[in-house]
C-alpha cells in the first residue's frame, strides 16, 4: 500500500500548535506520556492473552525499551504490547483531528495560565502529541499482535501526517522522536542523555508494572560499548500500595515513606486503603513520628502524591486531604482520572471530593484505634499534631464529632495524663451542667490564675487549653454531648449547690455591704472597665478581671490584631473577693475616710494587679510601677 498523506482540519492544526507551544509547563512530561501509552498497550495484550483473544501473541517478555542516538539526535520509546492496526492508527493517533473543534481551540487560547491550559488538553487525551514539544518530527511504527504486517505513521506537527503499510514491523509500538536542539532557556533538556532519561523515569514512572529498560548506546562503529552491553532497568516496579499487606515488609513501607517525605525517621503509623466499585483507587498513607519544623508556615507544601494507574501526576495534591491533615504523607493511585488532570480540575472533580472524604475518615478512624490499642503512639501523635488537628474543628463540620472523639486535653484531673471530653463528662460532679475550661499560654500560668481558685477549692475539673487555636474552636463548637463548653474566665460563676441557701444569704448581705464601694470604684476606673462586682470564683486572690459571656478574650483580640484585623477593645469586668483582707480593708477605709486620694491609687493598683494576673499589662506601665514604688516606700 502506498504512503498516504492526510491533512489536519484547520481548527485541529491551530489546536496542535497551541498544545506544542503553550500547554505543558514542564516539557519532561512527554516521556511520561509515551511510557504510559506503552504501559497501557502491555496491559491490553496481557488481558487479551488471558482471554485467549490473541492465541499467537508473544507475551514471554513484556517490557518497555528506551533507546537514544547521540549522532542522529533521536529518542525511541518501544513496547512489545498489543500494537495497532492500520485503521486503528488513523483513528486513535489521529484523535486530535476528531476532537479538535473550533470551540475547544478557542477555550484553549483563552486559558490564561499554563495550569488551566494543561487541564483542558488533559480532557481530550492527546498526550501523545506532547512529543512535539521536544521533537521536530515524530515517527510511529506499530504492528497489532497476531497480524502479519505493520503501519508507519509520521508527522512534523505542521498540519499533515502520513500513513503507510510496512512488512517488517515487530509486535508492539515504537515511537521515535527527532529531537530539537537542547535549549536550557526554553527548558529543553538533552533527552539523549542517559542521566536525564533515568531522572525522568524515576520521577514519573518508577512504579509502572512493566520493566522500563534503557538500551546501551552504540559506539561510533555501531557496536555496543563493552561496559554497557546489557540494558539497564530504570524503574523499581514496586507499587507497594498495589500489593497485599502480607507481601510487603515494614522495612519496605518505611523506605517508601522516607523517599516520599525526605524524613530520616520511621513513620508513626502506616494506613492502607483500597476502594472498589464505580471509582477505584488505592492509597498508602503515612503519619510521621515528628512534626516538621515548618508545619505552621505559610509556604508549607502539603498534600500527598497522586498517581493514575501507577503513573506519577503531581507531588503535592492538596485536594486529596483537608488542610488540617497536611502533615500526612503518602500515595494515592486512581484508576479513572486523566493523566493530564490539573490542580484546577481536581478542585472541582466529584471523584476527588469523594476520595478526600473517604481518606479523611480513614485517617481519623486510625487515630481513634490508636487511642485504645496503642496509647503510647497516640500520645506521640497528639503531642506532635494535636494543635493542627484541632484546626479541623473550625473548618470540617462533617467530621467534627470524629475530631472531638480523638482529641485530648490537659486538665486539672491529672498532672501528666490528658483527658478526652468523654472522660471529662464521665467524671462530672452531680449537678454539674457545663464543661469548664480556661485558656492561656502555659499550663503553669493557667493553674496559677485567680479564676481557678473556686474550682480548685470545690474539686471541679477544668480543661487547661494552651494552643492558640483553642481560643477559637471552643466558641465555634460550643458543646459536647449536650454539655456546654464554658470558660471559667467569662461571665458569672455559681458553683454552689441547691442546698447552699446560706451561701445565697451571705452573698446578698455582702452585696449590700459593698454596694457603695463598688459604685465608687467604677467611677474611679472609668472607661477602663464595664463593671465592678463581687466574685464567687475567688478564694485567695483579692481581685480578677473577667469578660462577659459573649466577649472576646484578650488573647483572641491580640490574635485578630496580629492577623491585621481591627478589633475594638472590649470593656472588662473587675471582680473583688469580699473575703480577702485587702478588699475588706479597702471597704472599711472607704467608709471611714473623707479624703480618698490614697484609696483611688490603691484601686488603680488593685486593677493593675488583676490585669497582670491574667497575663495582660497595665494601660500605663510606667505609672503603675511608680504607684507600686510609692506604696512600698510608705510601707517601710
PDB file of N, CA, C and O in Angstrom, residues 449-474:
ATOM      1  N   UNK A 449      -3.810  31.006  87.762  1.00  0.00           N
ATOM      2  CA  UNK A 449      -4.759  32.091  87.524  1.00  0.00           C
ATOM      3  C   UNK A 449      -5.754  32.210  88.676  1.00  0.00           C
ATOM      4  O   UNK A 449      -6.229  31.193  89.207  1.00  0.00           O
ATOM      5  N   UNK A 450      -6.096  33.425  89.052  1.00  0.00           N
ATOM      6  CA  UNK A 450      -7.120  33.605  90.096  1.00  0.00           C
ATOM      7  C   UNK A 450      -8.455  32.973  89.741  1.00  0.00           C
ATOM      8  O   UNK A 450      -9.218  32.570  90.636  1.00  0.00           O
ATOM      9  N   UNK A 451      -8.745  32.848  88.438  1.00  0.00           N
ATOM     10  CA  UNK A 451     -10.028  32.283  88.022  1.00  0.00           C
ATOM     11  C   UNK A 451     -10.199  30.835  88.473  1.00  0.00           C
ATOM     12  O   UNK A 451     -11.320  30.324  88.548  1.00  0.00           O
ATOM     13  N   UNK A 452      -9.099  30.166  88.756  1.00  0.00           N
ATOM     14  CA  UNK A 452      -9.145  28.739  89.081  1.00  0.00           C
ATOM     15  C   UNK A 452      -9.426  28.471  90.555  1.00  0.00           C
ATOM     16  O   UNK A 452      -9.687  27.322  90.946  1.00  0.00           O
ATOM     17  N   UNK A 453      -9.387  29.497  91.380  1.00  0.00           N
ATOM     18  CA  UNK A 453      -9.372  29.274  92.823  1.00  0.00           C
ATOM     19  C   UNK A 453     -10.617  28.554  93.339  1.00  0.00           C
ATOM     20  O   UNK A 453     -10.514  27.561  94.070  1.00  0.00           O
ATOM     21  N   UNK A 454     -11.786  29.011  92.971  1.00  0.00           N
ATOM     22  CA  UNK A 454     -13.006  28.393  93.481  1.00  0.00           C
ATOM     23  C   UNK A 454     -13.179  26.981  92.934  1.00  0.00           C
ATOM     24  O   UNK A 454     -13.667  26.081  93.635  1.00  0.00           O
ATOM     25  N   UNK A 455     -12.774  26.760  91.682  1.00  0.00           N
ATOM     26  CA  UNK A 455     -12.893  25.428  91.070  1.00  0.00           C
ATOM     27  C   UNK A 455     -11.946  24.445  91.775  1.00  0.00           C
ATOM     28  O   UNK A 455     -12.305  23.288  92.000  1.00  0.00           O
ATOM     29  N   UNK A 456     -10.760  24.946  92.104  1.00  0.00           N
ATOM     30  CA  UNK A 456      -9.817  24.095  92.818  1.00  0.00           C
ATOM     31  C   UNK A 456     -10.352  23.789  94.219  1.00  0.00           C
ATOM     32  O   UNK A 456     -10.251  22.646  94.700  1.00  0.00           O
ATOM     33  N   UNK A 457     -10.935  24.784  94.860  1.00  0.00           N
ATOM     34  CA  UNK A 457     -11.441  24.595  96.227  1.00  0.00           C
ATOM     35  C   UNK A 457     -12.579  23.576  96.266  1.00  0.00           C
ATOM     36  O   UNK A 457     -12.707  22.809  97.224  1.00  0.00           O
ATOM     37  N   UNK A 458     -13.405  23.554  95.212  1.00  0.00           N
ATOM     38  CA  UNK A 458     -14.549  22.648  95.201  1.00  0.00           C
ATOM     39  C   UNK A 458     -14.266  21.348  94.449  1.00  0.00           C
ATOM     40  O   UNK A 458     -15.158  20.503  94.298  1.00  0.00           O
ATOM     41  N   UNK A 459     -13.014  21.182  93.954  1.00  0.00           N
ATOM     42  CA  UNK A 459     -12.646  19.946  93.273  1.00  0.00           C
ATOM     43  C   UNK A 459     -13.319  19.752  91.939  1.00  0.00           C
ATOM     44  O   UNK A 459     -13.556  18.613  91.514  1.00  0.00           O
ATOM     45  N   UNK A 460     -13.631  20.833  91.246  1.00  0.00           N
ATOM     46  CA  UNK A 460     -14.268  20.745  89.927  1.00  0.00           C
ATOM     47  C   UNK A 460     -13.193  20.763  88.851  1.00  0.00           C
ATOM     48  O   UNK A 460     -12.332  21.649  88.828  1.00  0.00           O
ATOM     49  N   UNK A 461     -13.237  19.794  87.965  1.00  0.00           N
ATOM     50  CA  UNK A 461     -12.218  19.646  86.921  1.00  0.00           C
ATOM     51  C   UNK A 461     -12.327  20.766  85.888  1.00  0.00           C
ATOM     52  O   UNK A 461     -13.427  21.157  85.480  1.00  0.00           O
ATOM     53  N   UNK A 462     -11.162  21.259  85.451  1.00  0.00           N
ATOM     54  CA  UNK A 462     -11.099  22.318  84.436  1.00  0.00           C
ATOM     55  C   UNK A 462     -10.110  21.891  83.353  1.00  0.00           C
ATOM     56  O   UNK A 462      -9.000  21.443  83.653  1.00  0.00           O
ATOM     57  N   UNK A 463     -10.508  22.029  82.086  1.00  0.00           N
ATOM     58  CA  UNK A 463      -9.600  21.766  80.971  1.00  0.00           C
ATOM     59  C   UNK A 463      -8.615  22.917  80.851  1.00  0.00           C
ATOM     60  O   UNK A 463      -9.011  24.093  80.929  1.00  0.00           O
ATOM     61  N   UNK A 464      -7.343  22.602  80.654  1.00  0.00           N
ATOM     62  CA  UNK A 464      -6.290  23.613  80.568  1.00  0.00           C
ATOM     63  C   UNK A 464      -5.820  23.687  79.122  1.00  0.00           C
ATOM     64  O   UNK A 464      -5.074  22.829  78.648  1.00  0.00           O
ATOM     65  N   UNK A 465      -6.266  24.701  78.375  1.00  0.00           N
ATOM     66  CA  UNK A 465      -6.054  24.786  76.930  1.00  0.00           C
ATOM     67  C   UNK A 465      -4.975  25.815  76.614  1.00  0.00           C
ATOM     68  O   UNK A 465      -5.131  26.999  76.915  1.00  0.00           O
ATOM     69  N   UNK A 466      -3.887  25.354  75.997  1.00  0.00           N
ATOM     70  CA  UNK A 466      -2.726  26.229  75.802  1.00  0.00           C
ATOM     71  C   UNK A 466      -2.389  26.497  74.329  1.00  0.00           C
ATOM     72  O   UNK A 466      -1.451  27.231  74.054  1.00  0.00           O
ATOM     73  N   UNK A 467      -3.103  25.897  73.379  1.00  0.00           N
ATOM     74  CA  UNK A 467      -2.825  26.148  71.966  1.00  0.00           C
ATOM     75  C   UNK A 467      -3.583  27.385  71.495  1.00  0.00           C
ATOM     76  O   UNK A 467      -4.739  27.588  71.898  1.00  0.00           O
ATOM     77  N   UNK A 468      -2.973  28.194  70.629  1.00  0.00           N
ATOM     78  CA  UNK A 468      -3.680  29.385  70.132  1.00  0.00           C
ATOM     79  C   UNK A 468      -5.037  29.057  69.510  1.00  0.00           C
ATOM     80  O   UNK A 468      -5.994  29.817  69.664  1.00  0.00           O
ATOM     81  N   UNK A 469      -5.151  27.910  68.818  1.00  0.00           N
ATOM     82  CA  UNK A 469      -6.411  27.560  68.175  1.00  0.00           C
ATOM     83  C   UNK A 469      -7.515  27.284  69.192  1.00  0.00           C
ATOM     84  O   UNK A 469      -8.703  27.370  68.880  1.00  0.00           O
ATOM     85  N   UNK A 470      -7.126  26.970  70.447  1.00  0.00           N
ATOM     86  CA  UNK A 470      -8.125  26.703  71.476  1.00  0.00           C
ATOM     87  C   UNK A 470      -8.997  27.915  71.755  1.00  0.00           C
ATOM     88  O   UNK A 470     -10.154  27.775  72.170  1.00  0.00           O
ATOM     89  N   UNK A 471      -8.425  29.103  71.559  1.00  0.00           N
ATOM     90  CA  UNK A 471      -9.195  30.322  71.795  1.00  0.00           C
ATOM     91  C   UNK A 471     -10.405  30.409  70.867  1.00  0.00           C
ATOM     92  O   UNK A 471     -11.405  31.052  71.184  1.00  0.00           O
ATOM     93  N   UNK A 472     -10.300  29.738  69.714  1.00  0.00           N
ATOM     94  CA  UNK A 472     -11.333  29.881  68.684  1.00  0.00           C
ATOM     95  C   UNK A 472     -12.296  28.703  68.667  1.00  0.00           C
ATOM     96  O   UNK A 472     -13.516  28.876  68.642  1.00  0.00           O
ATOM     97  N   UNK A 473     -11.767  27.474  68.675  1.00  0.00           N
ATOM     98  CA  UNK A 473     -12.652  26.331  68.438  1.00  0.00           C
ATOM     99  C   UNK A 473     -13.667  26.138  69.557  1.00  0.00           C
ATOM    100  O   UNK A 473     -14.780  25.629  69.309  1.00  0.00           O
ATOM    101  N   UNK A 474     -13.318  26.504  70.806  1.00  0.00           N
ATOM    102  CA  UNK A 474     -14.269  26.286  71.906  1.00  0.00           C
ATOM    103  C   UNK A 474     -15.544  27.095  71.684  1.00  0.00           C
ATOM    104  O   UNK A 474     -16.642  26.645  72.038  1.00  0.00           O
TER     105      UNK A 474
END
